[in-house]
Short mmCIF file of C-alpha atoms in Angstrom, two decimals:
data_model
loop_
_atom_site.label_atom_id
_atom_site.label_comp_id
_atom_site.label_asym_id
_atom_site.label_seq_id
_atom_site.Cartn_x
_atom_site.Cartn_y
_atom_site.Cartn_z
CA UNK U 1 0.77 -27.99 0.46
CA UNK U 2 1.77 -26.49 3.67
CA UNK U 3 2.65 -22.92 4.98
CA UNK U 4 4.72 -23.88 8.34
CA UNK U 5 2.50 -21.19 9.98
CA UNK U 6 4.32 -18.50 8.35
CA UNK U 7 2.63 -15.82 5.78
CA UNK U 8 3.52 -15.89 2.63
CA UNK U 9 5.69 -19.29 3.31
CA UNK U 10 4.99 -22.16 1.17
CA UNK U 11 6.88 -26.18 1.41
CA UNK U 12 8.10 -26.97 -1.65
CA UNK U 13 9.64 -30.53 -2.56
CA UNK U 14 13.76 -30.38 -3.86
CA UNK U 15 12.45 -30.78 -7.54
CA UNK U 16 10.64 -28.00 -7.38
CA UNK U 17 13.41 -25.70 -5.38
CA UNK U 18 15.80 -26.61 -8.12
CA UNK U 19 13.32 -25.18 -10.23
CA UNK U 20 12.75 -21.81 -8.74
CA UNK U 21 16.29 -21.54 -6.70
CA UNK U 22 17.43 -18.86 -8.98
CA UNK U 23 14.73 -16.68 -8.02
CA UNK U 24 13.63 -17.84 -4.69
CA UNK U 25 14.85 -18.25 -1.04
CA UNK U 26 14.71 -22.07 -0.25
CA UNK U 27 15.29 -23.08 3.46
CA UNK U 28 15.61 -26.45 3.99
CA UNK U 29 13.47 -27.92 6.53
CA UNK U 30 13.80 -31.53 8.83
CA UNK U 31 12.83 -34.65 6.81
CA UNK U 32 8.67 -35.57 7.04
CA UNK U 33 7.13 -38.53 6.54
CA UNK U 34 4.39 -38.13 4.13
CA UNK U 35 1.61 -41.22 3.57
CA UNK U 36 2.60 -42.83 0.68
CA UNK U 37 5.48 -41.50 -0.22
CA UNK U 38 7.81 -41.95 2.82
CA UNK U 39 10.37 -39.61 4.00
CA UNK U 40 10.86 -36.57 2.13
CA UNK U 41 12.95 -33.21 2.49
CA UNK U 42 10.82 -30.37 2.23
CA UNK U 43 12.06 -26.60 1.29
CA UNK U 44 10.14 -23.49 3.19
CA UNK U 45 9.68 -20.79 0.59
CA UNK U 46 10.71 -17.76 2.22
CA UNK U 47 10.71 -14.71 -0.48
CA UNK U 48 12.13 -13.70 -3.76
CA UNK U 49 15.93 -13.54 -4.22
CA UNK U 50 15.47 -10.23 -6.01
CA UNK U 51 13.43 -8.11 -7.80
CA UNK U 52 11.50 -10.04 -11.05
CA UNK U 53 10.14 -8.73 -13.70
CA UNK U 54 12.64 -6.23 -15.11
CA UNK U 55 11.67 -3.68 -12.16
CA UNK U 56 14.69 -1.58 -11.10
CA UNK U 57 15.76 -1.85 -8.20
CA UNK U 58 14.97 0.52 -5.09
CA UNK U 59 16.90 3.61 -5.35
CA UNK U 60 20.38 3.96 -3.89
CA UNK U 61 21.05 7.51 -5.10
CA UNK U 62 18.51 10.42 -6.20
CA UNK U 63 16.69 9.68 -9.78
CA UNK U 64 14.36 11.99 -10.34
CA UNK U 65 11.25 13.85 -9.28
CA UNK U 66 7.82 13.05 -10.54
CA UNK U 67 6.28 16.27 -10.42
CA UNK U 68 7.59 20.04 -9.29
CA UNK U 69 6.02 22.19 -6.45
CA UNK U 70 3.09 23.10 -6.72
CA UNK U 71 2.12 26.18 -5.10
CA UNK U 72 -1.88 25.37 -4.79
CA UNK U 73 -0.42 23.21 -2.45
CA UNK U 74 0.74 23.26 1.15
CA UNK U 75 2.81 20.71 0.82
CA UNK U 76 4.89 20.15 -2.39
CA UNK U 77 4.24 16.78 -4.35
CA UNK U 78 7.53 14.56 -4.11
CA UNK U 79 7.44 11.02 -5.12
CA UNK U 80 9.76 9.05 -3.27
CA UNK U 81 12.09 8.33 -6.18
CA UNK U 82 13.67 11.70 -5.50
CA UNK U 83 15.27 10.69 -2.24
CA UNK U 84 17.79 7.84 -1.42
CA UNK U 85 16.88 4.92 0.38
CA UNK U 86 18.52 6.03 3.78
CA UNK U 87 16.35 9.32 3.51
CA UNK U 88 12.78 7.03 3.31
CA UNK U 89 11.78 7.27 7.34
CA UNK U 90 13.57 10.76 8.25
CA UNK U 91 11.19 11.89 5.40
CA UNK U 92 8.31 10.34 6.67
CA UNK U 93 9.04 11.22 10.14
CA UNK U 94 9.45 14.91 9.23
CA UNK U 95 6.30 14.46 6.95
CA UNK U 96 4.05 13.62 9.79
CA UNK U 97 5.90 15.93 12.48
CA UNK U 98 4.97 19.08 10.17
CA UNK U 99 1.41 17.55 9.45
CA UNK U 100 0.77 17.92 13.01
CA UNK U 101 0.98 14.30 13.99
CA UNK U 102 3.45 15.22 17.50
CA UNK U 103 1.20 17.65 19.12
CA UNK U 104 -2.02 15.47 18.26
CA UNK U 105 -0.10 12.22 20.16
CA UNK U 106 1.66 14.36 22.51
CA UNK U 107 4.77 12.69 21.60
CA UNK U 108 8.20 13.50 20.51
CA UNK U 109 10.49 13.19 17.26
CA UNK U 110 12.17 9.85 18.78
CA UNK U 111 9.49 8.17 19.54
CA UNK U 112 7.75 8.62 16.38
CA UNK U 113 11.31 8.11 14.46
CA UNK U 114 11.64 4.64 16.45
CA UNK U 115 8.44 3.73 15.90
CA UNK U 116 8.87 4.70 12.00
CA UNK U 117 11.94 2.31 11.93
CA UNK U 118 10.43 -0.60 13.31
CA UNK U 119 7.83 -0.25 10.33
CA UNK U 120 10.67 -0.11 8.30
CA UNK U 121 12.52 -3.49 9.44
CA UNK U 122 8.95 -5.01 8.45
CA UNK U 123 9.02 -4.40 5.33
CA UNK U 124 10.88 -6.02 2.64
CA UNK U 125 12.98 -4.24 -0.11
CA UNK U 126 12.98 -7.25 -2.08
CA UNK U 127 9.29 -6.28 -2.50
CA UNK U 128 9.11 -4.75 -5.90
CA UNK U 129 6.18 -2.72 -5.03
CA UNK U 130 5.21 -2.74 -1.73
CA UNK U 131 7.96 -1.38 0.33
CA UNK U 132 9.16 1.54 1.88
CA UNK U 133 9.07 3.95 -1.16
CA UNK U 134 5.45 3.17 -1.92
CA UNK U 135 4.86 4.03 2.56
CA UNK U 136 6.61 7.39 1.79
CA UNK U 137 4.89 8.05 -1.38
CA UNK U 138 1.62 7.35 0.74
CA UNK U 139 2.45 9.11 3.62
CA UNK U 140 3.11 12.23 1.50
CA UNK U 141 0.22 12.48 -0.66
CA UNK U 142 -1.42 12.30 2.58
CA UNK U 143 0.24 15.50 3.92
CA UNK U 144 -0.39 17.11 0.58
CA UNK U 145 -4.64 16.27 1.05
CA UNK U 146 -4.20 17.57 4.82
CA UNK U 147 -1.98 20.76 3.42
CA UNK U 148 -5.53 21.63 2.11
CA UNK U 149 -7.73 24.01 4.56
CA UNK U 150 -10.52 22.85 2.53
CA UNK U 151 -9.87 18.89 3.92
CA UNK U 152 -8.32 20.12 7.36
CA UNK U 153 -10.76 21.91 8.86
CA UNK U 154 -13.02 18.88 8.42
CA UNK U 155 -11.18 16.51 10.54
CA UNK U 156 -9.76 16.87 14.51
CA UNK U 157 -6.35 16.68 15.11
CA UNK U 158 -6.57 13.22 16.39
CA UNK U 159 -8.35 11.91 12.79
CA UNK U 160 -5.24 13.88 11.51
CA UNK U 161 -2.53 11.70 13.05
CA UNK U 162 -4.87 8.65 12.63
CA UNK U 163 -4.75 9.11 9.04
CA UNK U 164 -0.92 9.21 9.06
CA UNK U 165 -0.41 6.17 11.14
CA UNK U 166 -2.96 4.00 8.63
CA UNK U 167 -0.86 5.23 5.71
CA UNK U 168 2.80 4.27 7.37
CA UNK U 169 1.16 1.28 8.73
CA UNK U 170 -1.09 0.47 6.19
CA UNK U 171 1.14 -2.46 4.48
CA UNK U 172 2.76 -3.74 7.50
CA UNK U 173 4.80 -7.12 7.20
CA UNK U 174 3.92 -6.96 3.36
CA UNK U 175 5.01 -10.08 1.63
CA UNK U 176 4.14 -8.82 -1.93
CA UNK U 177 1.32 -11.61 -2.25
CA UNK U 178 -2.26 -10.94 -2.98
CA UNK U 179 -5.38 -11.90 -0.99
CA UNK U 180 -6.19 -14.42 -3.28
CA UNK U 181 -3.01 -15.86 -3.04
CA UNK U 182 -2.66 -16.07 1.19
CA UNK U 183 -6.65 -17.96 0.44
CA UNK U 184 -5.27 -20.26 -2.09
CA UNK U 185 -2.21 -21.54 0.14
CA UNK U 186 -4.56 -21.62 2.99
CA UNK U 187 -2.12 -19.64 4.87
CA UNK U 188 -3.04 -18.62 8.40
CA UNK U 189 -3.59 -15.61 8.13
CA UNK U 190 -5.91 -15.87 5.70
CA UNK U 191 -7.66 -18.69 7.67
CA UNK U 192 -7.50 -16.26 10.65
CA UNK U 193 -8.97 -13.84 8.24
CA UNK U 194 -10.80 -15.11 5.17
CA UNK U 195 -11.83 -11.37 4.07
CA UNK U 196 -8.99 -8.32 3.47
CA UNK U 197 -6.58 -10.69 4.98
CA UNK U 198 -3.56 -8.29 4.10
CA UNK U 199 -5.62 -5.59 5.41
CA UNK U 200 -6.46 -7.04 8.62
CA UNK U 201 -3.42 -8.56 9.08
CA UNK U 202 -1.27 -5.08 8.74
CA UNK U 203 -3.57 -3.61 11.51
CA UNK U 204 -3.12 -6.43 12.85
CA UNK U 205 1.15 -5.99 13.06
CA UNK U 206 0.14 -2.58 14.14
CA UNK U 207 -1.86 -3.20 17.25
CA UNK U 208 1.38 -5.51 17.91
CA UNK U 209 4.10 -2.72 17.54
CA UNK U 210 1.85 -0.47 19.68
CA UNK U 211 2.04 -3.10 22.65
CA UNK U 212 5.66 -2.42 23.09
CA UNK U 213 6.36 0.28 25.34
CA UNK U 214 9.40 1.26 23.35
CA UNK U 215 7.14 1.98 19.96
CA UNK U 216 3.77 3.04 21.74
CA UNK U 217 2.98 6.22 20.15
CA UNK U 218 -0.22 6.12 21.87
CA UNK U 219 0.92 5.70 24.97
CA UNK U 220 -0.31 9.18 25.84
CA UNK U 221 -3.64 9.02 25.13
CA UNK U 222 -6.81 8.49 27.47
CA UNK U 223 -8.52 5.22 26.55
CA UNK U 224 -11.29 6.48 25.06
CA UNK U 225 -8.93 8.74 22.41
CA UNK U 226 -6.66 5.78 21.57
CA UNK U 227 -10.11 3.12 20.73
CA UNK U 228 -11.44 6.63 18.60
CA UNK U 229 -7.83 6.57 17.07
CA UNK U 230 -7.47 3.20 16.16
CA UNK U 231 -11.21 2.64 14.68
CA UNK U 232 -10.19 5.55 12.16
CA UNK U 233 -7.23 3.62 11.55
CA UNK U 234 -8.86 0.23 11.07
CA UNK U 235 -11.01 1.76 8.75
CA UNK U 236 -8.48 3.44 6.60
CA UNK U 237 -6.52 0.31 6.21
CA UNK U 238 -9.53 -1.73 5.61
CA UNK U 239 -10.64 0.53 3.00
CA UNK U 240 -7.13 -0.42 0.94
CA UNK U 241 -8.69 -3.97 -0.22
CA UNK U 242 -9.70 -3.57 -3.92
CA UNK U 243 -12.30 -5.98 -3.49
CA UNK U 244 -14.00 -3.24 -1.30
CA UNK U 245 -13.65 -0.43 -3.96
CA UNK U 246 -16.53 -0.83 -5.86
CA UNK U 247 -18.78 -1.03 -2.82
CA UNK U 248 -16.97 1.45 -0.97
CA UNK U 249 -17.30 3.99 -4.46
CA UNK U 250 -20.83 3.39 -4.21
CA UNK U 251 -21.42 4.61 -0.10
CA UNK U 252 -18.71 7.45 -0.91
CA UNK U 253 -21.21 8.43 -3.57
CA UNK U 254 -24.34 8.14 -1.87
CA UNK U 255 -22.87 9.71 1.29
CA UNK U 256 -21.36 13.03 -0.51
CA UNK U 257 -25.17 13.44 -2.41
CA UNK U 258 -26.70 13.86 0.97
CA UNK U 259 -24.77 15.95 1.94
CA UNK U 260 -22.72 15.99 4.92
CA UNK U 261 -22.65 16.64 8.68
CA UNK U 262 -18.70 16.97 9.59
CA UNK U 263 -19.89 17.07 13.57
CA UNK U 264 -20.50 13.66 13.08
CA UNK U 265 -17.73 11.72 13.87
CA UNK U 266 -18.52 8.38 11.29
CA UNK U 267 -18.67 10.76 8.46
CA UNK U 268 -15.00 12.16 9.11
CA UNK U 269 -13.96 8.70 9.31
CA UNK U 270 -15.77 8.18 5.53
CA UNK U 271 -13.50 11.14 4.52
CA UNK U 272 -10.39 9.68 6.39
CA UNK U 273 -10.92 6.62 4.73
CA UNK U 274 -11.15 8.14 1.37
CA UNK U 275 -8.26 10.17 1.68
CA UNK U 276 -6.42 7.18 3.02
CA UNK U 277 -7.98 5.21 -0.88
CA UNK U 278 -6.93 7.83 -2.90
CA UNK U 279 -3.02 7.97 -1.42
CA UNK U 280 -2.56 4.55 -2.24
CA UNK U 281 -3.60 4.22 -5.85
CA UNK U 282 -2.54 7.83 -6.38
CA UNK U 283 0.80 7.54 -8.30
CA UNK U 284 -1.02 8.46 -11.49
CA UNK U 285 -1.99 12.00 -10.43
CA UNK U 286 1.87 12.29 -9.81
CA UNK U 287 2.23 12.55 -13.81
CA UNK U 288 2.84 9.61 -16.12
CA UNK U 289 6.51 9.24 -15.46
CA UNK U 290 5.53 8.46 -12.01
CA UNK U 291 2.97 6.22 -13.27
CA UNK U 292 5.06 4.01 -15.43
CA UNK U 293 7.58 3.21 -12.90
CA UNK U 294 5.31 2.47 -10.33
CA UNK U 295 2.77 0.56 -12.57
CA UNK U 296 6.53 -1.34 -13.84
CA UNK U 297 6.97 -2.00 -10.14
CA UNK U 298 3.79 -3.69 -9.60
CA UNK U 299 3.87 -5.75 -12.57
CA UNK U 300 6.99 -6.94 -11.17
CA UNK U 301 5.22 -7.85 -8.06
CA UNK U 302 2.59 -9.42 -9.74
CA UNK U 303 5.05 -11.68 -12.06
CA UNK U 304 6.76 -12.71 -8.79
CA UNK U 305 3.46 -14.42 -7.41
CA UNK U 306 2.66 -15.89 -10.74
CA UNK U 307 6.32 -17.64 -11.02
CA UNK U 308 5.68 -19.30 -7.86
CA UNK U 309 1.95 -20.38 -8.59
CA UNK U 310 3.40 -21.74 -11.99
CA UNK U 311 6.12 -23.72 -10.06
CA UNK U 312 3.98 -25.14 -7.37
CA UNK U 313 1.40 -26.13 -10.07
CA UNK U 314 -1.34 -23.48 -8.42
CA UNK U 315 -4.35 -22.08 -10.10
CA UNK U 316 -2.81 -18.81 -11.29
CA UNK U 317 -4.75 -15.91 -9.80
CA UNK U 318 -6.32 -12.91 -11.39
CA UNK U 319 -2.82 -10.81 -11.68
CA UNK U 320 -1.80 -13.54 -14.06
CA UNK U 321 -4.57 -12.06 -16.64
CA UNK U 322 -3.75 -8.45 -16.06
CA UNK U 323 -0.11 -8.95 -16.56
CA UNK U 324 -0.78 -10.91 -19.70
CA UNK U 325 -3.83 -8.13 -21.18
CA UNK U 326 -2.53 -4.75 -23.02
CA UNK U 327 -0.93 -2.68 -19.99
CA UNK U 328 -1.62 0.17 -21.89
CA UNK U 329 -5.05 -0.52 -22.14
CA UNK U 330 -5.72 -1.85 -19.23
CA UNK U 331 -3.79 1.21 -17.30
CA UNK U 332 -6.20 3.39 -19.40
CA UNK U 333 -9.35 1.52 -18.02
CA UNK U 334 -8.01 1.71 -14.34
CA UNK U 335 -7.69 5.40 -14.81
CA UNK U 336 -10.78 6.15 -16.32
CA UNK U 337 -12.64 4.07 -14.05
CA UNK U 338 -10.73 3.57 -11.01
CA UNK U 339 -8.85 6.86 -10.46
CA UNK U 340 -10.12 9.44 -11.87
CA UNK U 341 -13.83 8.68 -10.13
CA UNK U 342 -12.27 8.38 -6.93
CA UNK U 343 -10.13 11.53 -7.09
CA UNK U 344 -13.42 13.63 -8.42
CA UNK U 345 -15.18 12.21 -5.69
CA UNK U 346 -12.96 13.66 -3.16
CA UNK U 347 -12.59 17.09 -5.40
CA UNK U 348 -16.58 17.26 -4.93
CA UNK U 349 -16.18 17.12 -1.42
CA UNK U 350 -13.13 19.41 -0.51
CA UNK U 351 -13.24 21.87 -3.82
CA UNK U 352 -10.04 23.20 -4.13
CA UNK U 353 -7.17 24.77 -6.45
CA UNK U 354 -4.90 21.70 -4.96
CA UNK U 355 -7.61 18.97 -5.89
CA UNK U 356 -7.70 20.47 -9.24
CA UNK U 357 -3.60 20.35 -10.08
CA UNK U 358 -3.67 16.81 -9.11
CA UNK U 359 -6.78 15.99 -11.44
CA UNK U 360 -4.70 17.92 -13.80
CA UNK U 361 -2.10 15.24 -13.38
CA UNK U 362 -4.57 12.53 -13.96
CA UNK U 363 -5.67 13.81 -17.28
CA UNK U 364 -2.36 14.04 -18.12
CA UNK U 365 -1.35 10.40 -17.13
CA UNK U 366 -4.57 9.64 -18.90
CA UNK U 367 -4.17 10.72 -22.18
CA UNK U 368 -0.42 9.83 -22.03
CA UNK U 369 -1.88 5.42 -21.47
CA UNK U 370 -4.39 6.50 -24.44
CA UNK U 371 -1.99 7.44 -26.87
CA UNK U 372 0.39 4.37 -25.68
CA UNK U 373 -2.71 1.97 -25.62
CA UNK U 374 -3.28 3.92 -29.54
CA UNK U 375 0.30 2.79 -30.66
CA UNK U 376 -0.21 -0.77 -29.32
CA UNK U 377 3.53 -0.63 -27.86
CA UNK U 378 4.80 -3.67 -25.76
CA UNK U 379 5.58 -2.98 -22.03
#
């Protein structure tokens, strides 16, 4: 099986495109000659034809807000389901130009808002859940953690914007296939990198957007400030990879019972980091509406990659499991165990009344998968 160099790209023979053509992009490619079997026409796999899984689609028009304002807060919590699609970057945008993000880069609104966009064309709405509405949602609960005095006066205004980049950037080119997956195919990039190869590949699309003059947001920095910029970054993004969490859980742990010195710089990039962890699995301390649709999303995502492992006759990967355990139950587990820790980790940290309403949430979204997972309801 082949990739054609591309991510996420797999060649396919015509008996299996007419299998998956329904769902799938199929582009045909020239005829090969392959031993044994003579010529053949090969299809390139290039991405799902829509969204799987009975996911709804990305949102065209307002639908509703996950949770209200919350005046503990310095920034109110909005998931991005509230806005429309066209609204997704001039939210961002106007996100990160409150948090602080223009003065710390000594840029202005267009350059960040061109710089925003060209995330944007990277990533794909076809993507149930990795897209632009999970970048906002990111971005946001971001600005809500730096809204807290408690967590900004820890960091300098250059960890600040670093922090927002890593969370716009932090999926970059997102194909909506996992780790496993990219090692599987043998794609390049996971040849290129055999560990967090989404991770390191995103940073990767980000040191490339950031060699264009035209979408440098950096490009008035010193060179010492922009390598101290981008390590915070590369460690936020890196610190996305679930296969890191439990060790990372473990060094957050040990690190906050020591106690910590927030003159040195490593440690505010161990709080970066963990701020950066907790905005990207954080839907469920937006309430458990948010956390259904999202978790739906996901699933979707996950059902995607599965359809194409069971049409190129692939070892089906871990997500195959999870989609086919309880979701109740196992949505229960990941926020007992996987949330909730995390989000009391950073609570110990930063105490605060605005810590507090979001483990409020969690609780909330928490007992909400117990009862479900109680009931023994199909998803």
């Amino acid at each position: 099986m082949e990739t054609n160099g591309v991510l996420g790209c797999v060649n396919i023979s015509k008996e299996t495109r007419d299998e998956i053509a329904e769902d799938f992009s199929c582009q045909e490619r020239e005829p090969i000659h392959i031993k044994g079997k003579g010529i053949m026409i090969s299809y390139l796999v290039t991405g799902p034809k829509h969204t799987l899984g009975g996911s709804p689609p990305l949102p065209e028009t307002a639908i509703s807000s996950a949770s209200g304002d919350s005046p503990a807060l310095g920034f109110p919590l909005v998931d991005a389901l509230s806005l429309t699609r066209g609204d997704l970057v001039p939210g961002i945008v106007s996100l990160m130009v409150a948090a602080g993000a223009l003065d710390a880069l000594k840029i202005d609104t267009c350059l960040l808002e061109r710089f925003a966009r060209h995330v944007d064309a990277q990533h794909d709405d076809r993507v149930p859940y990795h897209n632009m509405c999970h970048v906002y949602n990111v971005v946001q609960m971001l600005c809500v953690f730096l809204g807290w005095p408690e967590v900004r006066a820890k960091l300098e205004p250059l960890e600040v914007a670093a922090v927002l980049i890593a969370g716009l950037c932090h999926d970059l080119g997102h194909v909506g296939l996992t780790n496993d997956f990219l090692k599987e195919i043998q794609a390049p990039a996971a040849k290129r990198f055999p560990t967090s190869t989404n991770e390191r590949l995103h940073f990767q699309n980000l040191e490339t957007l950031l060699s264009a003059s035209e979408t440098d947001i950096l490009s008035e920095l010193s060179e010492s400030d922009r390598a101290r910029l981008l390590d915070t970054v590369a460690e936020c993004i890196g610190a996305t990879d679930m296969a890191r969490h439990g060790t990372l859980l473990q060094k957050w742990r040990r690190w906050a019972e020591m106690g910590v010195d927030w003159r040195d710089r490593s440690n505010r990039n161990f709080l970066a980091s963990l701020l950066m962890k907790c905005a990207d699995i954080g839907n469920e301390a937006r309430g458990p509406q948010a956390a259904q649709f999202w978790v739906a999303r996901l699933y979707a995502e996950f059902r995607n990659q599965i359809d194409i492992e069971r049409a190129l006759g692939m070892k089906e990967s871990p997500s195959a499991k999870l989609v086919e355990a309880d979701l109740y139950q196992s949505q229960l587990y990941w926020c007992e165990k996987v949330t909730i820790p995390l989000f009391k980790l950073l609570a110990a940290l930063a105490p605060c009344t605005g810590i507090d309403s979001l483990l409020d949430n969690l609780d909330e979204t928490r007992k909400f998968w117990k009862l479900q997972a109680s009931r023994r309801k199909v998803f």
